[in-house]
Each structure stands twice: as structure tokens, then as C-alpha cells.
């Protein structure tokens, strides 16, 4: 999984905010970017983990 | 002593001590006294009394309480219509005779490990009021630790019972996913939300847990299982139980006080084995991603309409969560099933696994970062690094507090699904062996 640089991530956030109709004030942007960056970094740790096509997701989890 | 006298004494104590720790957001004086009076009347007439007759308790303010708006720690929810009935867990505790005395402070919308709250004030740690109580069930842990009530209810999505239990030094039970009904609670992450009790002993946890069990058609996730009482098994000891310590990921980076607690527990139980859970760091990452995404989806409309009414620390995380590509969330849910299968294989060889509940004892209020495994990182999102890989697959856990220097911390006693009885037995044994205890804080007045 490729990690976007800071400018690319800022552009992504602007576009996603538009799409989702989410108001983001300029003062909040850095914090949002920091959180998204951290989340994508964590997601990268399992994004390439090999699983078969048949692997069932667990959206409603059963213990 | 009558239930009325206990209720009155409890209400007086709350009024006197709560200003020091800010654990309560609502005190239900009339309701508590009326309930206690009814118990006394039943008793005087020789009627049946429940196992918790007259025991005062309080609930995190995401549980519906008839007549109160269910705040979930937020400003926005103040405008909700008052709940028309109590949450299932409350009703079951009261059916067993417990007396609800109030609603408790929490981190906004449960997206929190600190106990800080910009709307209702920070909940403070009774052992050191300059430190965090932990979250998001901050008031639930602080009220019990401070001796305001002997029993409370909290919820745990990624560690929100276990983290404050660790920081405040109380016993907390996060049961198996689906074991206790969540009906009448404000949600956070549907596929990760649990409810459970906090108390000063494993016995009190077991008593409360037992009376809250049972199917509930009002919660589609609540398991259709018969009640499996843990209390009768509590004192059966731990002979024959196969117990291991979680190594690798669960040992890297823990602070010295946590090392001390783990070493003390391992020595007491004569644990020799250290095992590795399969890919726990990925499990934690997947739980993090699912939480951010599902949490954001839940709050999307509020984020659009009233972003300024959120705690900024919560709002900015939720906005980021709304932007996570769907394919990553689906991958996280697929990984979840893989991880569950691998971990359940471990439970064929082990009855319980012990792990730290938090990397450190309670940080200072306002602290923004800490050093974990030699890397400085944001504190708020990372306090749950050891709790998230466990709740991710719904395993039952008792957080057992171990008093160490400078402050108490908890050890997670983790069992296979539906084996809360084993986790409670081990916690009970640790208490009897003098290792686990809920320490009394210095005077709060």
C-alpha cells in the first residue's frame, strides 16, 4: 500500500470532505490529517496480509 | 442495616466526595431512596430479596436511565428526549435488588482512553487527582476506586472498561462479545461494543455479571445462551488451569511498573510459559481502522451539522475515520476472522492468557504524548494497544488490579469465549494470594 505524501493527503482530505459534505475549518485540518495519516499507517500493516478470496468478513461479529 | 440507610449514606458520600473526582453527572436521590424503601418493605414483609438487595450502583451515562437524556459524554445528546425506560443491564441489576444512585461521567461518545471531557469536566483519578482516571468508562472506575459506590456499569469497545480499571485500580469485567445485552445503551462501534461491571473484588464482579446474563430480544447481538453462573465456581481454585503469559508484542514497551505487576502475577501463579498471539499488532491496527470507520459512520450527520459541538479531539478523529477507503475496512473485517481462528487454536492448549491492560500507570491529566517501545507517540489513541487485540475478537477479560509503585495497574486475565468463569476464578485466586486488590485512595476531602 502506497503512503501519500503530506500534500497528497491534504488534497485527498479536501476532496473527501467535499464528497461527504463534511465541513472542515482550516484550524482543524492538520489534526484531521495527522489522524488519517496514523490510521492509514496502521492499515498498511494488514492491507497486504494474504487472505484467500473466500475469506469471510466479520461485520457482525460472533464470538 | 436497612437498604434505605445504605442508600442515604451512599448519597451523602457522593455529595461529599464527588466534587474531588467529578465521577458523577447525575445523582438520582429520589429514585434511589424510593427503590431502597421498597426493598426494606419487601424485607419486612418476608418477601424474596435478590442477591444484590440494597447494593448501590451507578452507570456510565451512555446507559438509558428513565427520565434522563442519555448523554454518552456529549454536549449534543443533552437535547435528546429523556429515556422512557432503563437499559436492560440496569433493569436486571435492579431486579436483583441493586439500587441505582446515579449516572457517571465518560469520554465523549466513548472514543476515549483518558477520562478527559471538555463538556462535563475531566474525571480525576482518586489515587492522584492530577492524573487521568482513564476512559472511556472514567466515572465508572473512579466512583468505585474512590469508594463512592461498590459497583458500577461501563462499556468497552477497545478497552474502555479495562483501561480505567487499570488506571484507577479496580476490578473490571469485559465479558464475551454478545454475552450481556447492550439494549438501551448509546452505541459506538456495533461490532465491538460490550457492556460490563466494575467493582472492588472479583466476587462482586461475578455477582453482578451473573444477574445480568441471559438472552434479550432487544439486542440482536445478545447471544441466545442460557445463564452460566460464575459465582458458584469462583472459589474452586486454579489447580489444573493452563495459564500462559502473552509475550512479544505484549511485553515490548511496557513501563517498569507494568513489568513489575506482570512479574509478580507470573511468580505467584508459577507461570512458566510465554506464548505469542498471532499478529497482534495487525489485530490492533484492524480494530483501530474498524473503530474509526464505524464510529465515523455513526456520527456522520452530527459531524455535518454540529462539528463545533464535539470535543475537538474526538471530532478530528471521527472526521478522519469517515475518509478511510472501504476496501481497508473490509480487509480489516476479513483479517478479524483469520485472527479469531488462530487465537482460538491457542485456547485449545491454554485456559487463560495474561497480558498487561495498559502500557503504564495513569498519566497526568493533559499529557499529550508518551514513549512506547522507544517511539514517542500520541497518548490518547495509543493507551489501548494491549486491550484492542483482545476485544477485537470478543474474548472475555477480567482486568485485575495489582498495586505497584507509583500507582496501581491492571493485568488482563483473558479466557476463551464464554469462559468468564475461568477469568474470574483466576482473578479471585490472585486476590486471595494477596497480589490483586483494589487499593483505597487517600482521603478525597
XYZ file of C-alpha atoms in Angstrom:
508
model
C 0.000 0.000 0.000
C 1.440 3.350 -1.015
C 1.614 6.109 1.562
C 0.642 9.516 0.183
C 2.867 12.474 0.996
C 1.552 15.338 3.079
C 0.299 17.422 0.169
C -1.400 14.476 -1.474
C -3.120 13.607 1.772
C -4.291 17.213 2.201
C -5.771 17.113 -1.307
C -7.459 13.784 -0.565
C -8.989 15.231 2.608
C -10.318 18.257 0.732
C -11.875 16.035 -1.925
C -13.313 13.574 0.588
C -14.739 16.406 2.703
C -16.488 17.746 -0.390
C -17.841 14.333 -1.299
C -19.051 13.605 2.227
C -20.352 17.136 2.735
C -18.199 17.471 5.851
C -17.257 20.991 6.894
C -13.611 21.185 7.967
C -12.390 24.515 9.282
C -8.795 25.427 8.370
C -7.714 25.153 12.019
C -8.808 21.507 12.163
C -7.052 20.332 9.020
C -3.686 19.462 10.489
C -5.244 17.362 13.216
C -7.508 15.542 10.746
C -4.515 14.916 8.513
C -2.477 13.603 11.440
C -5.230 11.179 12.423
C -5.779 9.971 8.873
C -2.049 9.540 8.392
C -1.812 7.447 11.575
C -4.836 5.363 10.589
C -3.514 4.669 7.083
C -0.130 3.749 8.533
C -1.817 1.194 10.776
C -3.984 -0.043 7.902
C -0.861 -0.598 5.818
C 0.263 -3.192 8.361
C -2.544 -5.586 7.406
C -3.522 -4.332 3.941
C -1.190 -6.753 2.161
C -1.785 -9.664 4.527
C -2.516 -12.646 2.279
C -6.054 -13.959 2.629
C -7.996 -16.130 0.164
C -10.814 -14.660 -1.916
C -13.187 -16.865 0.085
C -12.218 -15.253 3.404
C -15.416 -14.167 5.130
C -15.503 -10.708 6.701
C -16.934 -10.384 10.199
C -19.088 -7.229 10.050
C -21.471 -8.682 12.621
C -19.065 -10.446 14.852
C -19.769 -13.740 16.586
C -17.507 -14.660 19.461
C -28.619 -2.138 58.248
C -31.561 -1.196 56.047
C -31.345 -0.571 52.309
C -32.664 2.936 52.985
C -29.813 3.661 55.378
C -27.263 2.338 52.890
C -28.773 4.460 50.102
C -28.855 7.581 52.267
C -25.283 7.025 53.400
C -24.155 6.487 49.799
C -25.891 9.650 48.589
C -24.253 11.653 51.367
C -20.855 10.223 50.497
C -21.316 11.016 46.807
C -22.311 14.592 47.613
C -19.222 14.974 49.791
C -16.616 13.222 47.641
C -17.737 13.664 44.057
C -16.518 17.271 43.685
C -12.961 15.991 44.158
C -13.093 13.493 41.282
C -16.062 14.533 39.100
C -17.237 10.969 38.553
C -20.995 11.644 38.512
C -23.014 13.655 36.005
C -26.405 12.891 37.616
C -27.339 11.867 41.133
C -30.693 10.098 41.449
C -31.575 10.796 45.040
C -35.354 10.350 44.956
C -35.237 7.287 42.769
C -32.568 5.616 44.907
C -34.378 6.282 48.173
C -37.693 5.037 46.760
C -36.101 1.848 45.484
C -34.316 1.254 48.780
C -37.530 1.818 50.691
C -39.307 -0.748 48.513
C -36.562 -3.284 49.303
C -36.910 -2.630 53.015
C -40.652 -3.093 52.746
C -40.248 -6.405 50.932
C -37.811 -7.497 53.591
C -40.103 -6.520 56.453
C -42.914 -8.498 54.836
C -40.695 -11.544 54.465
C -40.671 -11.294 50.678
C -37.892 -12.582 48.436
C -34.743 -10.458 48.190
C -32.321 -10.573 45.270
C -28.623 -11.360 45.631
C -27.781 -7.654 45.330
C -30.512 -6.378 47.659
C -29.660 -2.847 48.719
C -26.317 -2.647 46.877
C -25.869 0.875 45.456
C -24.529 1.162 41.932
C -24.106 3.764 39.201
C -23.927 3.549 35.415
C -21.852 5.232 32.720
C -24.049 7.879 31.162
C -24.442 6.008 27.889
C -26.900 3.621 29.610
C -30.510 4.713 29.295
C -31.955 5.800 32.634
C -35.684 6.530 32.539
C -36.198 10.265 32.808
C -32.656 11.262 31.817
C -31.239 12.174 28.421
C -28.598 9.602 27.515
C -25.564 11.853 27.233
C -22.832 9.434 26.162
C -20.439 12.085 27.406
C -21.508 14.563 24.750
C -22.988 18.041 24.659
C -25.095 17.235 21.610
C -27.016 14.406 23.312
C -28.279 16.764 26.026
C -31.016 17.601 23.537
C -32.210 14.015 23.253
C -35.599 13.266 24.730
C -35.307 11.666 28.160
C -35.182 7.874 28.030
C -38.530 6.244 28.652
C -37.132 3.069 30.197
C -33.903 1.827 31.731
C -31.314 -0.119 29.759
C -31.612 -3.899 30.077
C -28.468 -4.186 32.216
C -29.847 -1.663 34.703
C -33.204 -3.392 34.879
C -31.554 -6.734 35.549
C -29.343 -5.325 38.301
C -32.324 -3.643 39.922
C -34.384 -6.824 39.595
C -31.646 -8.436 41.717
C -32.122 -5.715 44.324
C -29.349 -3.271 43.388
C -30.139 0.424 43.782
C -29.212 2.872 41.026
C -27.849 6.070 42.562
C -26.605 7.994 39.536
C -25.133 8.351 36.065
C -21.389 8.606 35.512
C -19.018 10.793 33.557
C -17.307 9.362 30.468
C -15.244 10.314 27.453
C -17.298 11.828 24.646
C -19.136 9.166 22.653
C -16.797 6.580 24.216
C -13.981 7.468 21.789
C -11.504 7.999 24.569
C -8.959 6.343 26.853
C -8.190 9.359 29.070
C -11.319 10.316 31.023
C -10.893 13.913 29.910
C -14.122 15.622 28.908
C -14.398 19.200 27.677
C -18.154 19.385 28.288
C -18.550 17.969 31.799
C -15.029 18.377 33.134
C -12.274 15.804 33.441
C -12.861 12.809 35.640
C -9.980 12.622 38.121
C -8.107 9.634 39.427
C -8.930 9.148 43.134
C -5.394 7.920 43.851
C -3.830 11.094 42.455
C -6.176 13.797 41.284
C -3.595 15.269 38.947
C -3.759 12.058 36.907
C -6.171 10.574 34.394
C -8.918 8.228 35.509
C -8.721 6.511 32.120
C -11.561 6.145 29.682
C -13.934 5.975 28.363
C -15.677 4.494 31.454
C -13.868 7.067 33.580
C -16.574 7.778 36.128
C -17.353 4.052 36.428
C -13.808 3.320 37.602
C -13.260 6.494 39.625
C -16.537 6.148 41.543
C -15.658 2.607 42.602
C -11.993 3.382 43.302
C -12.956 6.408 45.388
C -15.413 4.364 47.461
C -18.457 6.334 46.284
C -20.218 3.160 45.135
C -19.191 -0.508 45.369
C -20.382 -1.365 41.867
C -20.717 0.366 38.506
C -21.506 -0.354 34.893
C -19.270 0.575 31.996
C -18.847 -0.238 28.341
C -15.804 -1.466 26.472
C -15.278 -1.176 22.716
C -11.486 -1.212 22.608
C -10.560 -1.157 26.297
C -12.948 1.310 27.916
C -13.582 -0.883 30.971
C -10.055 -2.320 31.225
C -8.091 0.929 30.801
C -9.847 2.884 33.586
C -9.815 -0.249 35.767
C -6.042 -0.255 35.352
C -5.531 3.455 35.992
C -7.921 3.596 38.971
C -7.111 0.176 40.410
C -10.443 -1.631 40.378
C -11.648 -4.963 39.010
C -13.386 -4.783 35.645
C -15.066 -7.446 33.535
C -15.403 -7.186 29.786
C -17.472 -10.270 29.019
C -17.562 -12.238 25.774
C -18.972 -10.227 22.861
C -22.721 -10.839 22.880
C -22.855 -12.187 26.438
C -24.557 -9.189 28.094
C -27.322 -7.196 26.489
C -26.431 -3.737 25.218
C -30.075 -2.797 24.705
C -30.702 0.746 25.842
C -27.103 1.889 25.543
C -25.828 4.560 23.188
C -23.630 2.737 20.628
C -20.149 3.466 19.372
C -18.898 0.573 17.193
C -21.623 -2.036 16.792
C -19.282 -4.939 16.079
C -17.024 -4.156 19.047
C -19.291 -2.771 21.776
C -19.589 -4.676 25.073
C -21.007 -3.755 28.494
C -19.776 -4.993 31.860
C -19.344 -4.326 35.587
C -16.569 -2.700 37.622
C -16.171 -3.433 41.330
C -13.715 -3.773 44.202
C -13.456 -7.572 44.060
C -13.779 -10.495 41.676
C -16.718 -11.730 43.755
C -18.678 -8.523 43.266
C -17.946 -8.662 39.531
C -19.234 -12.236 39.392
C -22.393 -11.427 41.355
C -23.265 -8.525 39.060
C -22.306 -10.452 35.935
C -24.477 -13.424 36.855
C -27.653 -11.405 37.316
C -27.159 -9.520 34.032
C -26.809 -12.638 31.881
C -29.474 -14.054 29.606
C -30.852 -13.537 26.102
C -32.502 -10.263 25.179
C -34.524 -9.807 22.023
C -33.946 -6.054 22.297
C -30.248 -6.566 21.423
C -29.835 -8.549 18.199
C -26.224 -9.303 19.123
C -27.015 -10.692 22.576
C -26.348 -14.433 22.483
C -29.198 -16.884 22.865
C -27.400 -18.810 25.589
C -28.621 -19.982 28.945
C -27.311 -18.283 32.067
C -23.960 -19.793 33.043
C -23.341 -18.528 36.567
C -19.762 -17.805 37.512
C -20.322 -17.244 41.235
C -20.655 -20.926 42.211
C -17.296 -21.646 40.552
C -15.465 -18.632 41.912
C -13.741 -20.365 44.805
C -12.930 -23.612 43.044
C -9.309 -22.559 42.692
C -6.994 -22.648 39.744
C -5.456 -26.106 40.104
C -5.193 -27.701 36.686
C -5.721 -24.488 34.764
C -3.182 -23.954 31.994
C -2.139 -20.307 32.184
C 0.409 -18.533 29.986
C 1.781 -15.026 29.688
C 1.410 -13.208 26.383
C 4.877 -12.343 25.134
C 6.374 -10.413 22.239
C 4.069 -7.543 21.328
C 2.517 -7.585 24.808
C 5.844 -7.142 26.565
C 7.545 -4.673 24.237
C 7.458 -1.158 25.553
C 5.641 -1.673 28.830
C 6.697 0.675 31.596
C 8.622 -0.654 34.619
C 5.554 -0.632 36.890
C 3.720 -2.863 34.433
C 6.708 -5.217 34.197
C 6.663 -5.416 37.980
C 2.955 -6.231 38.073
C 3.276 -8.925 35.402
C 6.312 -10.468 37.094
C 4.510 -10.526 40.433
C 1.448 -12.218 38.942
C 3.549 -14.719 36.984
C 5.595 -15.618 40.053
C 2.509 -16.019 42.234
C 0.785 -18.300 39.760
C 4.076 -20.099 38.926
C 3.573 -19.346 35.235
C 6.499 -20.546 33.152
C 5.080 -20.354 29.631
C 5.190 -17.293 27.464
C 3.239 -17.515 24.217
C 2.887 -15.350 21.132
C -0.519 -14.360 19.856
C -0.692 -14.426 16.045
C -0.085 -10.971 14.555
C -1.389 -8.930 17.498
C -0.117 -5.664 16.046
C -2.227 -6.265 12.932
C -5.200 -7.132 15.104
C -4.790 -3.873 16.950
C -4.465 -1.971 13.669
C -7.573 -3.631 12.240
C -9.573 -2.830 15.396
C -8.373 0.761 15.124
C -9.483 1.030 11.486
C -12.885 -0.596 12.090
C -13.456 1.675 15.078
C -12.570 4.835 13.188
C -14.740 3.876 10.236
C -17.812 2.580 12.087
C -17.605 5.377 14.642
C -17.457 7.977 11.894
C -20.406 6.409 10.082
C -22.451 6.586 13.288
C -21.725 10.274 13.790
C -21.562 11.461 10.188
C -24.740 13.510 10.311
C -23.759 15.173 13.614
C -20.318 15.932 12.148
C -22.007 17.688 9.251
C -24.500 19.669 11.288
C -22.738 20.397 14.569
C -18.998 19.876 14.300
C -18.290 22.688 16.755
C -20.298 20.961 19.458
C -17.934 17.971 19.585
C -14.828 17.731 21.707
C -12.220 18.717 19.080
C -10.065 15.708 19.987
C -12.963 13.394 19.192
C -14.287 15.316 16.196
C -10.982 15.368 14.319
C -10.519 11.614 14.741
C -14.086 10.949 13.580
C -13.683 13.163 10.505
C -10.508 11.275 9.588
C -12.353 7.999 10.168
C -15.022 8.977 7.629
C -12.343 9.110 4.940
C -10.888 5.614 5.274
C -11.200 3.705 1.984
C -13.867 0.993 2.264
C -11.541 -1.720 0.952
C -9.327 -1.302 4.032
C -12.287 -1.701 6.370
C -13.415 -4.863 4.600
C -9.856 -6.197 4.768
C -9.816 -5.476 8.497
C -13.040 -7.465 8.932
C -11.639 -10.359 6.902
C -8.435 -10.328 8.907
C -10.556 -10.377 12.031
C -11.927 -13.813 11.180
C -8.449 -15.159 10.375
C -7.104 -13.845 13.670
C -10.026 -15.249 15.661
C -9.461 -18.722 14.234
C -5.739 -18.635 15.075
C -6.294 -17.328 18.601
C -8.982 -19.918 19.311
C -6.424 -22.591 18.379
C -4.263 -21.243 21.193
C -7.126 -21.742 23.619
C -7.108 -25.463 22.829
C -3.768 -25.570 24.656
C -4.334 -22.836 27.239
C -7.201 -21.961 29.548
C -6.120 -18.380 30.104
C -3.580 -15.873 28.872
C -2.330 -12.930 30.900
C -1.341 -9.596 29.375
C -0.923 -6.003 30.504
C -4.060 -3.851 30.441
C -2.189 -0.605 29.843
C 1.411 0.224 28.919
C 1.790 2.404 32.019
C 0.066 3.604 35.175
C -2.194 6.662 34.981
C -0.581 9.557 33.048
C -1.005 13.174 34.101
C -4.182 14.921 33.011
C -3.436 16.902 29.878
C -0.466 14.745 28.903
C -0.391 14.508 25.111
C 2.356 12.004 24.290
C 4.252 9.096 25.782
C 7.178 6.914 24.754
C 6.132 3.411 23.829
C 8.771 0.908 22.745
C 11.247 3.788 22.296
C 8.922 5.738 19.989
C 7.235 8.947 21.113
C 3.590 8.833 20.100
C 0.238 10.451 20.799
C -1.090 9.205 24.123
C -4.822 9.356 23.538
C -5.155 6.877 20.668
C -2.451 4.514 21.915
C -3.300 3.716 25.535
C -5.289 0.745 24.274
C -2.516 -1.039 22.403
C -2.808 -4.116 24.650
C -6.578 -4.155 25.078
C -7.553 -3.754 21.418
C -6.205 -7.081 20.102
C -8.333 -8.880 22.730
C -11.703 -7.147 22.397
C -11.220 -7.292 18.603
C -12.353 -10.931 18.782
C -14.660 -10.568 21.742
C -12.704 -12.630 24.294
C -13.794 -12.329 27.941
C -11.313 -10.487 30.145
C -11.057 -9.581 33.792
C -8.842 -6.589 34.495
C -7.266 -7.456 37.847
C -5.614 -4.504 39.627
C -2.117 -5.039 41.045
C -0.888 -2.325 43.416
C 2.656 -1.345 42.441
C 4.797 1.751 42.695
C 3.992 4.553 41.861
C 0.372 3.619 41.143
C -1.738 0.564 40.630
C -2.011 -1.065 37.163
C -4.162 -3.951 35.965
C -3.320 -7.237 34.334
C -5.724 -8.674 31.771
C -6.851 -12.228 32.552
C -8.082 -13.432 29.170
C -10.111 -16.604 28.614
C -11.757 -18.414 25.695
C -15.183 -17.193 24.546
C -17.937 -17.838 27.125
C -15.411 -18.784 29.849
C -15.780 -15.710 32.026
C -15.823 -18.154 34.935
C -12.159 -19.021 34.335
C -11.024 -15.404 34.145
C -12.974 -14.607 37.330
C -11.557 -17.646 39.156
C -8.004 -16.574 38.356
C -8.686 -13.001 39.419
C -10.198 -14.321 42.640
C -7.142 -16.516 43.245
C -4.841 -13.530 42.710
C -6.850 -11.649 45.311
C -6.619 -14.494 47.792
C -2.881 -14.772 47.208
C -2.519 -11.100 48.046
C -1.386 -9.918 44.612
C -4.549 -8.342 43.193
C -6.505 -5.772 45.166
C -8.415 -2.536 44.727
C -6.356 -0.197 46.926
C -8.019 2.513 48.989
C -7.092 6.020 47.827
C -6.013 8.807 50.163
C -8.921 10.805 51.666
C -10.775 12.736 48.965
C -11.883 15.624 51.143
